[in-house]
Short mmCIF file of C-alpha atoms in Angstrom, two decimals:
data_model
loop_
_atom_site.label_atom_id
_atom_site.label_comp_id
_atom_site.label_asym_id
_atom_site.label_seq_id
_atom_site.Cartn_x
_atom_site.Cartn_y
_atom_site.Cartn_z
CA MET A 257 96.01 18.85 54.75
CA ASP A 258 96.38 19.23 58.51
CA THR A 259 96.77 22.78 59.73
CA ASP A 260 99.17 23.87 62.42
CA PRO A 261 97.06 24.74 65.51
CA TRP A 262 99.68 27.20 66.72
CA ALA A 263 99.58 28.98 63.37
CA GLU A 264 95.82 29.29 63.78
CA VAL A 265 96.29 30.67 67.29
CA TRP A 266 98.81 33.21 66.04
CA THR A 267 96.45 34.24 63.27
CA SER A 268 93.62 34.73 65.76
CA ILE A 269 95.91 36.75 68.05
CA THR A 270 97.11 39.09 65.34
CA SER A 271 93.77 39.56 63.59
CA THR A 272 90.77 41.56 64.69
CA GLN A 273 87.45 39.99 65.66
CA PRO A 274 83.98 41.35 64.88
CA ALA A 275 82.45 43.57 67.55
CA LEU A 276 80.29 41.77 70.08
CA GLU A 277 76.54 42.36 69.87
CA PRO A 278 75.27 44.91 72.44
CA THR A 279 73.12 42.21 74.05
CA TRP A 280 76.19 40.08 74.72
CA VAL A 281 78.11 43.10 76.01
CA LEU A 282 75.26 43.74 78.45
CA GLY A 283 75.31 40.07 79.44
CA ALA A 284 79.06 40.27 80.13
CA ALA A 285 78.45 43.34 82.29
CA VAL A 286 75.75 41.51 84.26
CA VAL A 287 78.09 38.56 84.86
CA ALA A 288 80.87 40.89 85.99
CA LEU A 289 78.53 42.80 88.30
CA ALA A 290 77.26 39.56 89.84
CA LEU A 291 80.81 38.38 90.54
CA VAL A 292 81.50 41.64 92.38
CA ALA A 293 78.16 42.35 94.06
CA LEU A 294 76.98 38.93 95.27
CA PRO A 295 78.80 37.89 98.48
CA ALA A 296 78.77 34.18 97.65
CA LEU A 297 80.48 34.84 94.32
CA TRP A 298 82.73 37.68 95.54
CA SER A 299 84.32 35.47 98.19
CA ARG A 300 85.69 33.35 95.34
CA SER A 301 86.15 35.83 92.50
CA ARG A 302 88.14 38.16 94.77
CA HIS A 303 91.07 35.75 94.42
CA LEU A 304 91.40 36.98 90.83
CA VAL A 305 91.72 40.55 92.10
CA THR A 306 94.39 39.46 94.57
CA ILE A 307 96.33 37.84 91.73
CA ALA A 308 96.28 41.14 89.81
CA HIS A 309 97.05 43.15 92.96
CA GLU A 310 100.10 41.13 93.96
CA GLY A 311 101.22 40.83 90.35
CA ALA A 312 101.22 44.63 90.11
CA HIS A 313 103.41 44.84 93.21
CA GLY A 314 105.81 42.38 91.59
CA VAL A 315 105.96 44.22 88.26
CA ALA A 316 106.56 47.53 90.02
CA ALA A 317 109.33 46.01 92.13
CA LEU A 318 111.13 44.65 89.07
CA ALA A 319 110.59 47.85 87.08
CA THR A 320 112.21 49.94 89.82
CA GLY A 321 115.25 47.70 90.17
CA ARG A 322 114.21 45.83 93.29
CA ARG A 323 114.75 42.08 93.60
CA LEU A 324 111.52 40.11 93.73
CA ALA A 325 111.72 37.50 96.49
CA GLY A 326 108.38 35.79 95.93
CA ILE A 327 104.60 36.15 96.02
CA ARG A 328 102.11 34.39 98.29
CA LEU A 329 98.36 34.14 97.78
CA HIS A 330 96.22 33.03 100.71
CA SER A 331 92.84 31.32 100.96
CA ASP A 332 91.32 34.35 102.73
CA THR A 333 91.96 36.36 99.51
CA SER A 334 94.91 38.23 101.04
CA GLY A 335 98.35 38.16 99.51
CA LEU A 336 101.95 39.15 100.12
CA THR A 337 104.69 40.25 97.74
CA LEU A 338 108.24 40.29 99.06
CA SER A 339 111.04 42.25 97.42
CA ARG A 340 114.56 43.18 98.40
CA GLY A 341 116.18 46.56 98.07
CA ARG A 342 116.24 49.92 99.82
CA PRO A 343 113.48 50.10 102.47
CA THR A 344 112.74 53.69 101.43
CA GLY A 345 112.93 55.77 98.30
CA PRO A 346 111.02 55.99 95.00
CA GLY A 347 111.36 52.28 94.20
CA MET A 348 109.74 51.22 97.45
CA VAL A 349 107.02 53.88 97.12
CA LEU A 350 106.10 52.79 93.59
CA THR A 351 106.11 49.14 94.60
CA ALA A 352 103.79 49.77 97.54
CA ALA A 353 101.55 52.07 95.49
CA ALA A 354 101.06 49.66 92.58
CA GLY A 355 98.83 47.10 94.30
CA TYR A 356 95.39 48.71 94.46
CA PRO A 357 95.61 50.48 91.08
CA GLY A 358 96.90 47.23 89.51
CA PRO A 359 93.55 45.46 88.89
CA ALA A 360 92.01 48.71 87.62
CA LEU A 361 94.82 49.34 85.14
CA VAL A 362 94.85 45.72 83.96
CA GLY A 363 91.09 45.95 83.48
CA LEU A 364 91.48 49.22 81.56
CA ALA A 365 94.15 47.75 79.27
CA ALA A 366 91.96 44.68 78.69
CA ALA A 367 88.98 46.91 77.93
CA TRP A 368 90.94 48.94 75.38
CA GLY A 369 92.31 45.80 73.71
CA THR A 370 88.89 44.14 73.63
CA ALA A 371 87.17 47.27 72.32
CA ALA A 372 89.78 47.46 69.56
CA GLY A 373 88.71 44.01 68.34
CA ARG A 374 91.57 42.08 69.93
CA PRO A 375 89.90 39.93 72.62
CA VAL A 376 92.00 36.86 71.72
CA ALA A 377 95.20 38.88 72.08
CA VAL A 378 93.93 40.08 75.46
CA LEU A 379 93.28 36.51 76.64
CA TRP A 380 96.69 35.22 75.51
CA THR A 381 98.42 38.20 77.10
CA VAL A 382 96.67 37.42 80.38
CA LEU A 383 97.74 33.80 80.04
CA LEU A 384 101.37 34.85 79.51
CA LEU A 385 101.26 37.13 82.55
CA LEU A 386 99.82 34.32 84.68
CA ALA A 387 102.59 31.99 83.51
CA LEU A 388 105.24 34.54 84.50
CA LEU A 389 103.52 35.11 87.84
CA LEU A 390 103.50 31.37 88.48
CA LEU A 391 107.31 31.41 88.55
CA GLN A 392 107.22 33.75 91.56
CA ILE A 393 104.56 32.00 93.65
CA ARG A 394 105.93 30.58 96.90
CA ASN A 395 103.01 28.73 98.49
CA PHE A 396 100.72 25.87 97.51
CA PHE A 397 97.44 27.79 97.56
CA GLY A 398 98.97 30.47 95.37
CA LEU A 399 100.12 27.86 92.87
CA TRP A 400 96.65 26.32 92.84
CA ALA A 401 94.90 29.68 92.40
CA VAL A 402 97.11 30.80 89.50
CA LEU A 403 96.94 27.39 87.81
CA VAL A 404 93.13 27.32 87.99
CA ALA A 405 92.91 30.85 86.60
CA GLY A 406 95.39 30.01 83.86
CA ALA A 407 93.58 26.79 82.95
CA GLY A 408 90.32 28.66 82.56
CA VAL A 409 91.85 31.33 80.33
CA PHE A 410 93.67 28.69 78.27
CA ALA A 411 90.51 26.62 77.76
CA VAL A 412 88.61 29.62 76.42
CA SER A 413 91.56 30.77 74.30
CA TRP A 414 92.19 27.34 72.77
CA TRP A 415 88.75 25.76 72.43
CA GLY A 416 86.30 28.63 72.70
CA SER A 417 84.48 30.11 69.74
CA GLY A 418 85.27 33.65 68.70
CA GLU A 419 82.06 34.90 70.28
CA LEU A 420 82.81 33.13 73.57
CA GLN A 421 86.36 34.50 73.61
CA SER A 422 85.06 38.02 73.07
CA PHE A 423 82.39 37.54 75.75
CA VAL A 424 84.95 36.32 78.31
CA ALA A 425 87.34 39.17 77.48
CA HIS A 426 84.51 41.68 77.97
CA ALA A 427 83.40 40.06 81.23
CA GLY A 428 86.96 39.81 82.55
CA ALA A 429 87.74 43.44 81.79
CA MET A 430 84.49 44.62 83.35
CA PHE A 431 85.02 42.43 86.38
CA LEU A 432 88.42 43.96 87.15
CA LEU A 433 87.12 47.48 86.49
CA LEU A 434 84.22 46.95 88.92
CA ALA A 435 86.21 44.97 91.47
CA ALA A 436 88.98 47.53 91.87
CA PRO A 437 86.78 50.23 93.49
CA ARG A 438 85.21 47.62 95.76
CA THR A 439 88.60 46.57 97.15
CA VAL A 440 89.42 50.22 97.83
CA LEU A 441 86.09 50.59 99.64
CA GLU A 442 86.91 47.50 101.68
CA LEU A 443 90.26 49.05 102.56
CA ALA A 444 88.58 52.25 103.74
CA ARG A 445 86.06 50.31 105.85
CA SER A 446 88.79 48.16 107.34
CA ARG A 447 90.83 51.20 108.36
CA ARG A 448 87.76 52.94 109.78
CA ALA A 449 87.12 49.88 111.94
CA GLY A 450 90.66 50.04 113.28
CA ARG A 451 91.96 47.18 111.16
CA GLY A 452 94.28 47.13 108.20
CA ARG A 453 97.00 49.27 109.78
CA THR A 454 99.60 47.33 107.83
CA SER A 455 97.84 48.02 104.52
CA ASP A 456 99.52 49.48 101.45
CA ALA A 457 98.08 52.89 102.32
CA ASP A 458 99.67 52.77 105.79
CA VAL A 459 103.00 51.62 104.38
CA LEU A 460 102.89 54.55 101.96
CA ALA A 461 102.03 56.93 104.81
CA ARG A 462 105.26 55.91 106.49
CA LEU A 463 107.23 56.32 103.27
CA THR A 464 105.78 59.63 102.10
CA PRO A 465 104.42 62.89 103.54
CA LEU A 466 100.85 61.93 102.56
CA PRO A 467 98.65 60.33 105.23
CA ALA A 468 97.10 56.92 104.69
CA LEU A 469 93.65 58.40 104.07
CA ALA A 470 95.04 60.45 101.19
CA TRP A 471 96.48 57.32 99.62
CA VAL A 472 93.11 55.61 99.93
CA GLY A 473 91.70 58.59 98.04
CA VAL A 474 94.35 58.22 95.33
CA PHE A 475 93.51 54.53 94.94
CA ALA A 476 89.81 55.42 94.68
CA LEU A 477 90.38 58.08 92.03
CA VAL A 478 92.51 55.74 89.90
CA SER A 479 90.03 52.86 90.14
CA LEU A 480 86.98 55.02 89.41
CA GLY A 481 88.77 56.77 86.54
CA ALA A 482 89.73 53.42 85.03
CA LEU A 483 86.14 52.21 85.41
CA LEU A 484 84.75 55.21 83.52
CA LEU A 485 87.34 55.01 80.75
CA GLY A 486 87.11 51.23 80.39
CA ALA A 487 83.32 51.09 80.39
CA SER A 488 83.16 53.88 77.82
CA ALA A 489 85.62 52.05 75.55
CA LEU A 490 83.70 48.77 75.75
CA LEU A 491 80.38 50.46 75.04
CA ALA A 492 81.84 52.37 72.11
CA GLY A 493 83.38 49.17 70.73
CA SER A 494 80.08 47.23 70.66
CA ARG A 495 77.88 47.18 67.58
#
């Protein structure tokens, strides 16, 4: 008798998977580190961080009652999220503040879910978030970037073995956890060089009493804290 593939997917989402062998966890960490540390790979993998960054802006805008006007992702790995509402106030502050912590918090949530034996649920949740983000993209490169990312996650979620799915979930979580501090470091370097004066930190400096440098410090603390918590969870969840 033929089985319903969607029923099988639902079963895999709602059930727990065996813990990944420590060797494979280490391999996932090496892959994630390479994607962040090697310039040739980082110039491409950083697009994934931008997707999470701009998505976090969008979620914060909607959560605070602002109207999301669209998201653009650019080939130079920059992005732009437009929302309508009061130009000042808590909603605008939270929207501006969400970008840099976004990848770190997504990585932390993915690490917790993966460590709890739910890597398939993590992958399908990411796929759902990418599908929702796709509805807000307003430029061709952004559509292409989100579609490619979504296609990769779908392929692993649909056709990959349980071990491969767990490996990709581990690598993806570690990548975001490692990438988040690097983007904050890039922000600090850019500001020190006299560039990036329209960054999230500078926008927040105009909206709040804290200077831009203090906001860079907040971003760094959140990203490093998420890295420590996420890495600890993944290590504890391995066999």
